[in-house]
mmCIF file of C-alpha atoms in Angstrom:
data_model
loop_
_atom_site.group_PDB
_atom_site.id
_atom_site.type_symbol
_atom_site.label_atom_id
_atom_site.label_comp_id
_atom_site.label_asym_id
_atom_site.label_seq_id
_atom_site.Cartn_x
_atom_site.Cartn_y
_atom_site.Cartn_z
ATOM 1 C CA MET F 1 -70.112 13.725 35.645
ATOM 2 C CA LEU F 2 -69.364 17.383 34.977
ATOM 3 C CA ARG F 3 -72.045 18.992 32.862
ATOM 4 C CA ILE F 4 -71.359 22.161 30.888
ATOM 5 C CA ASN F 5 -74.254 24.146 29.506
ATOM 6 C CA LEU F 6 -73.377 25.877 26.268
ATOM 7 C CA THR F 7 -75.457 28.716 24.999
ATOM 8 C CA PRO F 8 -76.175 28.686 21.242
ATOM 9 C CA TRP F 9 -73.693 31.555 20.843
ATOM 10 C CA MET F 10 -70.952 29.675 22.720
ATOM 11 C CA LEU F 11 -71.668 26.489 20.765
ATOM 12 C CA ALA F 12 -71.437 28.321 17.445
ATOM 13 C CA LEU F 13 -68.128 29.902 18.448
ATOM 14 C CA PHE F 14 -66.741 26.526 19.544
ATOM 15 C CA VAL F 15 -67.714 24.820 16.257
ATOM 16 C CA TYR F 16 -66.271 27.739 14.252
ATOM 17 C CA SER F 17 -62.948 27.543 16.087
ATOM 18 C CA LEU F 18 -62.639 23.829 15.332
ATOM 19 C CA SER F 19 -63.405 24.296 11.657
ATOM 20 C CA ALA F 20 -60.976 27.217 11.442
ATOM 21 C CA GLN F 21 -58.169 25.113 12.919
ATOM 22 C CA SER F 22 -58.781 22.258 10.515
ATOM 23 C CA SER F 23 -59.205 24.319 7.363
ATOM 24 C CA THR F 24 -56.962 27.370 7.646
ATOM 25 C CA SER F 25 -53.789 25.737 8.950
ATOM 26 C CA PRO F 26 -53.014 23.759 5.770
ATOM 27 C CA THR F 27 -53.947 26.769 3.664
ATOM 28 C CA GLN F 28 -51.504 28.941 5.572
ATOM 29 C CA LYS F 29 -48.780 26.359 5.109
ATOM 30 C CA GLU F 30 -49.432 26.125 1.376
ATOM 31 C CA HIS F 31 -49.133 29.888 1.028
ATOM 32 C CA GLN F 32 -45.914 30.324 2.955
ATOM 33 C CA PRO F 33 -43.447 31.407 0.285
ATOM 34 C CA ILE F 34 -40.520 29.220 -0.734
ATOM 35 C CA ARG F 35 -37.701 31.629 0.046
ATOM 36 C CA ILE F 36 -34.792 31.133 -2.355
ATOM 37 C CA ILE F 37 -31.396 32.641 -1.551
ATOM 38 C CA THR F 38 -29.640 34.616 -4.273
ATOM 39 C CA ASN F 39 -25.928 35.466 -4.149
ATOM 40 C CA ASN F 40 -23.877 37.832 -6.273
ATOM 41 C CA TRP F 41 -22.781 35.737 -9.248
ATOM 42 C CA ALA F 42 -24.622 34.975 -12.460
ATOM 43 C CA SER F 43 -25.148 31.209 -12.471
ATOM 44 C CA GLN F 44 -26.401 31.178 -8.890
ATOM 45 C CA LYS F 45 -28.931 33.916 -9.557
ATOM 46 C CA VAL F 46 -30.219 32.427 -12.808
ATOM 47 C CA ILE F 47 -30.542 28.897 -11.424
ATOM 48 C CA SER F 48 -32.347 30.312 -8.386
ATOM 49 C CA HIS F 49 -34.874 31.892 -10.741
ATOM 50 C CA ILE F 50 -35.092 28.748 -12.891
ATOM 51 C CA VAL F 51 -36.062 26.743 -9.804
ATOM 52 C CA GLY F 52 -38.350 29.531 -8.623
ATOM 53 C CA ASN F 53 -40.155 29.662 -11.967
ATOM 54 C CA ILE F 54 -40.742 25.899 -11.859
ATOM 55 C CA TYR F 55 -42.249 26.200 -8.395
ATOM 56 C CA GLN F 56 -44.470 29.068 -9.519
ATOM 57 C CA GLN F 57 -45.750 27.035 -12.476
ATOM 58 C CA LEU F 58 -46.851 24.426 -9.932
ATOM 59 C CA GLY F 59 -48.738 27.082 -7.964
ATOM 60 C CA PHE F 60 -46.262 27.615 -5.137
ATOM 61 C CA ASN F 61 -45.593 31.068 -3.743
ATOM 62 C CA VAL F 62 -41.926 32.069 -4.206
ATOM 63 C CA SER F 63 -39.782 34.907 -2.912
ATOM 64 C CA TYR F 64 -36.070 35.683 -3.287
ATOM 65 C CA VAL F 65 -33.709 36.642 -0.469
ATOM 66 C CA GLU F 66 -30.472 38.423 -1.433
ATOM 67 C CA LEU F 67 -27.728 37.325 0.986
ATOM 68 C CA PRO F 68 -23.932 37.174 1.143
ATOM 69 C CA THR F 69 -22.589 33.632 1.328
ATOM 70 C CA GLU F 70 -21.370 34.074 4.897
ATOM 71 C CA GLY F 71 -24.810 35.257 6.007
ATOM 72 C CA GLN F 72 -26.889 32.572 4.314
ATOM 73 C CA TRP F 73 -26.207 29.861 6.894
ATOM 74 C CA TYR F 74 -27.885 31.750 9.711
ATOM 75 C CA ALA F 75 -30.913 32.290 7.463
ATOM 76 C CA LEU F 76 -31.142 28.596 6.593
ATOM 77 C CA LYS F 77 -30.651 27.425 10.170
ATOM 78 C CA TYR F 78 -33.145 29.811 11.757
ATOM 79 C CA ASN F 79 -35.896 29.590 9.129
ATOM 80 C CA LYS F 80 -35.280 32.948 7.459
ATOM 81 C CA ALA F 81 -34.678 31.314 4.049
ATOM 82 C CA ASP F 82 -35.328 27.918 2.478
ATOM 83 C CA ILE F 83 -33.142 27.082 -0.519
ATOM 84 C CA GLN F 84 -29.562 27.590 -1.692
ATOM 85 C CA VAL F 85 -28.967 26.174 -5.184
ATOM 86 C CA GLU F 86 -25.148 26.468 -5.248
ATOM 87 C CA VAL F 87 -23.091 25.250 -2.304
ATOM 88 C CA TRP F 88 -19.439 25.010 -3.361
ATOM 89 C CA GLU F 89 -17.116 22.626 -1.564
ATOM 90 C CA GLY F 90 -14.092 24.863 -2.041
ATOM 91 C CA SER F 91 -15.533 27.761 -0.076
ATOM 92 C CA MET F 92 -18.605 26.488 1.796
ATOM 93 C CA ALA F 93 -17.756 22.973 2.982
ATOM 94 C CA ASP F 94 -17.009 23.965 6.594
ATOM 95 C CA LYS F 95 -20.374 25.622 7.199
ATOM 96 C CA PHE F 96 -22.227 22.983 5.189
ATOM 97 C CA TYR F 97 -20.859 20.086 7.249
ATOM 98 C CA GLN F 98 -21.301 21.982 10.521
ATOM 99 C CA LEU F 99 -25.003 22.621 9.945
ATOM 100 C CA LYS F 100 -25.632 19.224 8.365
ATOM 101 C CA ASN F 101 -24.006 17.391 11.281
ATOM 102 C CA GLU F 102 -26.121 19.307 13.782
ATOM 103 C CA ASN F 103 -29.228 18.495 11.709
ATOM 104 C CA SER F 104 -29.972 22.164 10.951
ATOM 105 C CA ILE F 105 -30.160 21.858 7.147
ATOM 106 C CA ILE F 106 -30.986 19.184 4.574
ATOM 107 C CA ASP F 107 -28.580 18.062 1.858
ATOM 108 C CA ALA F 108 -30.624 18.146 -1.354
ATOM 109 C CA GLY F 109 -27.982 16.367 -3.422
ATOM 110 C CA ARG F 110 -25.024 17.192 -5.629
ATOM 111 C CA TYR F 111 -24.820 18.149 -9.283
ATOM 112 C CA ASN F 112 -22.957 16.199 -11.941
ATOM 113 C CA ALA F 113 -20.762 19.295 -12.295
ATOM 114 C CA THR F 114 -17.412 19.325 -10.500
ATOM 115 C CA THR F 115 -15.897 22.549 -9.293
ATOM 116 C CA ARG F 116 -12.656 24.329 -8.651
ATOM 117 C CA GLU F 117 -12.044 27.757 -7.084
ATOM 118 C CA GLU F 118 -8.543 29.166 -7.235
ATOM 119 C CA TRP F 119 -6.127 31.930 -8.206
ATOM 120 C CA TRP F 120 -6.094 32.236 -12.007
ATOM 121 C CA PHE F 121 -3.965 33.986 -14.640
ATOM 122 C CA PRO F 122 -4.286 34.487 -18.433
ATOM 123 C CA SER F 123 -2.192 32.092 -20.530
ATOM 124 C CA TYR F 124 -0.178 34.892 -22.154
ATOM 125 C CA VAL F 125 1.514 35.606 -18.800
ATOM 126 C CA LYS F 126 3.533 32.381 -19.143
ATOM 127 C CA THR F 127 5.719 33.999 -21.813
ATOM 128 C CA GLN F 128 6.976 36.357 -19.077
ATOM 129 C CA CYS F 129 6.860 33.857 -16.204
ATOM 130 C CA PRO F 130 7.459 30.388 -17.712
ATOM 131 C CA ASN F 131 7.449 28.500 -14.385
ATOM 132 C CA LEU F 132 3.746 29.177 -13.939
ATOM 133 C CA PRO F 133 1.349 27.639 -12.964
ATOM 134 C CA ASN F 134 3.576 26.293 -10.148
ATOM 135 C CA TRP F 135 2.894 28.412 -7.066
ATOM 136 C CA THR F 136 6.604 28.883 -6.380
ATOM 137 C CA ALA F 137 6.784 31.017 -9.526
ATOM 138 C CA LEU F 138 4.576 33.641 -7.870
ATOM 139 C CA ASN F 139 7.398 35.128 -5.828
ATOM 140 C CA GLU F 140 9.777 34.842 -8.781
ATOM 141 C CA CYS F 141 7.384 36.961 -10.840
ATOM 142 C CA ALA F 142 5.655 39.069 -8.198
ATOM 143 C CA ALA F 143 6.782 42.299 -9.875
ATOM 144 C CA LEU F 144 4.846 41.343 -13.020
ATOM 145 C CA PHE F 145 1.606 41.469 -11.024
ATOM 146 C CA SER F 146 2.454 44.651 -9.107
ATOM 147 C CA ASP F 147 1.352 48.231 -9.528
ATOM 148 C CA GLU F 148 3.652 51.189 -10.217
ATOM 149 C CA ASN F 149 4.328 51.869 -6.554
ATOM 150 C CA SER F 150 5.619 48.502 -5.418
ATOM 151 C CA ASN F 151 7.234 45.241 -6.467
ATOM 152 C CA ARG F 152 4.696 43.399 -4.364
ATOM 153 C CA GLY F 153 2.241 41.439 -6.484
ATOM 154 C CA ILE F 154 -1.513 42.038 -6.454
ATOM 155 C CA TYR F 155 -4.136 39.322 -6.311
ATOM 156 C CA TYR F 156 -7.706 40.421 -7.023
ATOM 157 C CA ALA F 157 -10.343 38.576 -5.009
ATOM 158 C CA GLY F 158 -14.106 38.849 -4.903
ATOM 159 C CA PRO F 159 -16.288 39.727 -1.905
ATOM 160 C CA TRP F 160 -16.667 36.107 -0.821
ATOM 161 C CA GLU F 161 -15.388 34.463 2.315
ATOM 162 C CA LYS F 162 -12.021 32.894 1.406
ATOM 163 C CA PRO F 163 -8.806 32.015 3.296
ATOM 164 C CA ASP F 164 -6.576 33.802 0.763
ATOM 165 C CA ARG F 165 -4.883 36.135 3.256
ATOM 166 C CA ALA F 166 -4.051 33.112 5.397
ATOM 167 C CA ARG F 167 -2.637 31.354 2.311
ATOM 168 C CA ILE F 168 -0.472 34.371 1.442
ATOM 169 C CA ARG F 169 0.925 34.330 4.985
ATOM 170 C CA ALA F 170 1.404 30.560 5.194
ATOM 171 C CA LEU F 171 3.154 30.275 1.823
ATOM 172 C CA LYS F 172 5.117 33.525 2.372
ATOM 173 C CA LEU F 173 3.912 35.054 -0.877
ATOM 174 C CA ASN F 174 5.072 38.548 -1.779
ATOM 175 C CA PHE F 175 1.499 39.548 -2.633
ATOM 176 C CA LYS F 176 -1.243 41.749 -1.309
ATOM 177 C CA LEU F 177 -4.928 40.973 -1.696
ATOM 178 C CA ILE F 178 -7.408 43.490 -3.061
ATOM 179 C CA SER F 179 -11.044 42.525 -2.516
ATOM 180 C CA LEU F 180 -13.523 43.760 -5.114
ATOM 181 C CA ASN F 181 -17.185 44.286 -4.347
ATOM 182 C CA SER F 182 -18.730 41.961 -6.913
ATOM 183 C CA ALA F 183 -18.094 39.422 -9.652
ATOM 184 C CA ASP F 184 -18.772 42.165 -12.213
ATOM 185 C CA GLU F 185 -15.873 44.243 -10.861
ATOM 186 C CA LEU F 186 -13.643 41.172 -10.996
ATOM 187 C CA TRP F 187 -14.464 40.535 -14.636
ATOM 188 C CA ASP F 188 -14.050 44.216 -15.514
ATOM 189 C CA LYS F 189 -10.491 44.013 -14.176
ATOM 190 C CA LEU F 190 -9.823 40.851 -16.167
ATOM 191 C CA THR F 191 -11.349 42.196 -19.384
ATOM 192 C CA GLU F 192 -9.277 45.379 -19.194
ATOM 193 C CA ALA F 193 -6.039 43.494 -18.519
ATOM 194 C CA TYR F 194 -6.761 40.874 -21.197
ATOM 195 C CA ALA F 195 -7.281 43.541 -23.875
ATOM 196 C CA LEU F 196 -3.860 45.035 -23.067
ATOM 197 C CA LYS F 197 -2.198 41.634 -22.526
ATOM 198 C CA LYS F 198 -1.271 42.846 -19.066
ATOM 199 C CA PRO F 199 -0.356 40.305 -16.358
ATOM 200 C CA ILE F 200 -3.153 39.865 -13.833
ATOM 201 C CA LEU F 201 -3.974 37.393 -11.092
ATOM 202 C CA VAL F 202 -7.645 36.997 -10.153
ATOM 203 C CA PHE F 203 -9.961 34.673 -8.305
ATOM 204 C CA ASN F 204 -11.763 32.416 -10.792
ATOM 205 C CA TRP F 205 -13.773 29.231 -10.666
ATOM 206 C CA THR F 206 -15.157 26.475 -12.807
ATOM 207 C CA PRO F 207 -17.824 26.026 -14.057
ATOM 208 C CA ASN F 208 -17.863 29.664 -15.100
ATOM 209 C CA TRP F 209 -18.559 31.571 -18.307
ATOM 210 C CA VAL F 210 -15.060 33.116 -18.153
ATOM 211 C CA ASN F 211 -13.526 29.840 -19.271
ATOM 212 C CA THR F 212 -15.447 30.022 -22.557
ATOM 213 C CA GLN F 213 -14.060 33.479 -23.367
ATOM 214 C CA TYR F 214 -10.546 33.696 -21.958
ATOM 215 C CA GLN F 215 -7.634 31.255 -22.017
ATOM 216 C CA GLY F 216 -5.922 30.831 -18.697
ATOM 217 C CA GLU F 217 -4.828 28.493 -15.930
ATOM 218 C CA PHE F 218 -5.243 28.016 -12.204
ATOM 219 C CA ILE F 219 -2.244 28.366 -9.916
ATOM 220 C CA GLU F 220 -1.122 24.931 -8.727
ATOM 221 C CA PHE F 221 -0.698 25.309 -4.988
ATOM 222 C CA PRO F 222 0.234 22.337 -2.751
ATOM 223 C CA ASP F 223 -2.549 19.767 -2.965
ATOM 224 C CA TYR F 224 -5.526 20.276 -0.693
ATOM 225 C CA ASP F 225 -6.072 18.189 2.421
ATOM 226 C CA THR F 226 -8.577 18.757 5.216
ATOM 227 C CA GLU F 227 -5.706 18.829 7.706
ATOM 228 C CA CYS F 228 -4.346 21.866 5.862
ATOM 229 C CA GLU F 229 -7.214 23.800 7.462
ATOM 230 C CA THR F 230 -6.976 22.282 10.932
ATOM 231 C CA VAL F 231 -3.422 21.068 11.700
ATOM 232 C CA PRO F 232 -0.627 23.665 11.411
ATOM 233 C CA GLU F 233 2.075 20.958 11.387
ATOM 234 C CA TRP F 234 0.532 19.251 8.342
ATOM 235 C CA GLY F 235 2.091 21.187 5.447
ATOM 236 C CA ILE F 236 5.266 22.937 4.421
ATOM 237 C CA ASN F 237 4.688 25.710 6.984
ATOM 238 C CA LYS F 238 4.580 24.140 10.442
ATOM 239 C CA ALA F 239 3.315 27.304 12.118
ATOM 240 C CA PHE F 240 0.274 28.286 10.047
ATOM 241 C CA LEU F 241 -2.818 26.772 8.454
ATOM 242 C CA TYR F 242 -3.823 27.086 4.769
ATOM 243 C CA ASP F 243 -0.459 26.264 3.204
ATOM 244 C CA CYS F 244 -2.316 24.488 0.394
ATOM 245 C CA GLY F 245 -4.690 25.165 -2.477
ATOM 246 C CA ASN F 246 -8.399 24.462 -2.789
ATOM 247 C CA PRO F 247 -9.930 21.107 -3.812
ATOM 248 C CA LYS F 248 -9.439 20.469 -7.544
ATOM 249 C CA SER F 249 -12.487 18.304 -8.362
ATOM 250 C CA ALA F 250 -14.887 19.441 -5.711
ATOM 251 C CA TRP F 251 -18.607 18.856 -5.282
ATOM 252 C CA LEU F 252 -21.412 21.320 -5.926
ATOM 253 C CA LYS F 253 -24.575 20.827 -3.878
ATOM 254 C CA LYS F 254 -28.063 22.147 -3.099
ATOM 255 C CA VAL F 255 -29.415 22.570 0.421
ATOM 256 C CA THR F 256 -32.712 23.460 2.087
ATOM 257 C CA SER F 257 -33.945 24.483 5.481
ATOM 258 C CA ARG F 258 -35.585 21.838 7.631
ATOM 259 C CA SER F 259 -38.674 24.028 7.610
ATOM 260 C CA LEU F 260 -39.143 23.593 3.863
ATOM 261 C CA ALA F 261 -38.816 19.835 4.098
ATOM 262 C CA ALA F 262 -41.497 19.746 6.775
ATOM 263 C CA ARG F 263 -44.048 21.981 5.102
ATOM 264 C CA ASN F 264 -43.406 21.284 1.395
ATOM 265 C CA PRO F 265 -41.819 17.878 0.681
ATOM 266 C CA CYS F 266 -42.797 18.264 -2.974
ATOM 267 C CA ALA F 267 -40.543 21.320 -3.329
ATOM 268 C CA LEU F 268 -37.702 19.407 -1.680
ATOM 269 C CA ASN F 269 -38.115 16.441 -4.036
ATOM 270 C CA ILE F 270 -37.987 18.706 -7.083
ATOM 271 C CA LEU F 271 -34.810 20.379 -5.853
ATOM 272 C CA LYS F 272 -33.197 16.978 -5.291
ATOM 273 C CA ASN F 273 -33.868 16.183 -8.970
ATOM 274 C CA VAL F 274 -32.322 19.418 -10.273
ATOM 275 C CA ASN F 275 -29.061 18.446 -11.984
ATOM 276 C CA LEU F 276 -26.633 20.170 -14.349
ATOM 277 C CA ASN F 277 -23.146 19.509 -15.703
ATOM 278 C CA ASN F 278 -20.250 21.946 -16.152
ATOM 279 C CA ALA F 279 -21.176 22.929 -19.705
ATOM 280 C CA GLN F 280 -24.768 23.673 -18.674
ATOM 281 C CA PHE F 281 -23.613 25.868 -15.786
ATOM 282 C CA GLU F 282 -21.385 27.841 -18.145
ATOM 283 C CA GLU F 283 -24.200 28.182 -20.676
ATOM 284 C CA ILE F 284 -26.520 29.553 -17.981
ATOM 285 C CA ALA F 285 -23.982 32.123 -16.749
ATOM 286 C CA ALA F 286 -23.209 33.189 -20.321
ATOM 287 C CA LEU F 287 -26.838 34.171 -20.906
ATOM 288 C CA VAL F 288 -26.237 37.065 -18.512
ATOM 289 C CA MET F 289 -22.530 37.777 -18.767
ATOM 290 C CA ILE F 290 -22.126 37.432 -22.545
ATOM 291 C CA LYS F 291 -25.590 37.784 -24.059
ATOM 292 C CA GLY F 292 -26.621 40.524 -21.676
ATOM 293 C CA LEU F 293 -29.987 39.151 -20.539
ATOM 294 C CA THR F 294 -31.471 40.083 -17.199
ATOM 295 C CA ILE F 295 -31.524 37.364 -14.553
ATOM 296 C CA GLU F 296 -35.262 36.747 -14.974
ATOM 297 C CA ASN F 297 -35.129 36.763 -18.784
ATOM 298 C CA ALA F 298 -32.160 34.391 -18.749
ATOM 299 C CA ALA F 299 -34.108 31.982 -16.535
ATOM 300 C CA LYS F 300 -37.142 32.150 -18.805
ATOM 301 C CA ARG F 301 -35.094 31.599 -21.965
ATOM 302 C CA TRP F 302 -33.316 28.623 -20.454
ATOM 303 C CA LEU F 303 -36.621 27.103 -19.337
ATOM 304 C CA SER F 304 -38.078 27.616 -22.805
ATOM 305 C CA GLU F 305 -35.111 25.974 -24.532
ATOM 306 C CA ASN F 306 -34.642 23.071 -22.099
ATOM 307 C CA GLN F 307 -38.151 21.903 -21.257
ATOM 308 C CA SER F 308 -37.358 18.250 -21.922
ATOM 309 C CA LEU F 309 -34.651 18.426 -19.256
ATOM 310 C CA TRP F 310 -36.351 20.294 -16.431
ATOM 311 C CA SER F 311 -39.763 18.655 -16.872
ATOM 312 C CA ASN F 312 -38.128 15.428 -15.681
ATOM 313 C CA TRP F 313 -37.171 17.146 -12.433
ATOM 314 C CA ILE F 314 -40.838 17.328 -11.438
ATOM 315 C CA SER F 315 -41.774 14.085 -9.732
ATOM 316 C CA LYS F 316 -45.156 12.514 -10.498
ATOM 317 C CA GLU F 317 -46.671 13.287 -7.118
ATOM 318 C CA CYS F 318 -45.935 16.995 -7.657
ATOM 319 C CA ARG F 319 -47.578 17.334 -11.069
#
């Protein structure tokens, strides 16, 4: 038998290293922050802070990571961020299914809310272009949506990753796309046009606070099908993809990194319980966009006024 003689100093160091491994590892895990992604629209930011505030009340460390939607998937996959509270089918389904199928993220469930993301115009435009909202009316009335230098219509989009240029090409629309830098710039354009009753075509979505303030309609493009994005021969244009609109009653989900699920199952369970309907989403966005609250103050007000709702999101084992 091999015999090892340990000096008192070596023995003390050995015992200390064992105790350090057993006691500091869990502590380090508990203090790793829950990193919540924030994007650049109101409801997403406020709900991120609502969830973050709930975690903080339970003693969890929370941080926020500002990311564009196209950059968030890398962060979730490679453990640079933990939670995204708004994953929209209309614009994020491809990346969501890709990472879910390769087991790189966890689906934390869908909301009761249903979504739609599409080109949108104010209702008063129909007096000048009565065939709207049919998409074929766009070329008939392109000059209405143009600037002074051209008869080519303008469609105002946000900074998000969308296939709108491909749709313009596939459907042979006499339109050019102008991308704005934020949702705020988009709504500034709409507010200015609405006050003057000027025709305008913008990217809009539901649920969204805009629908509580302005009357309008989505453009009705050819109905969405997954093959529209993958099979050129599928639609009315046999040469190009995206000759269709977006899904009309789409899902809205939450996702987490696999890292969060491993180190903090309680946080994952709470997120799975978070649920809101369309009216609640619009109410949350309106706290910022209409009432003028900061993101953090909007989250705190909502939490204060809806305690009976969100307290049920906290499972018993997490209390």
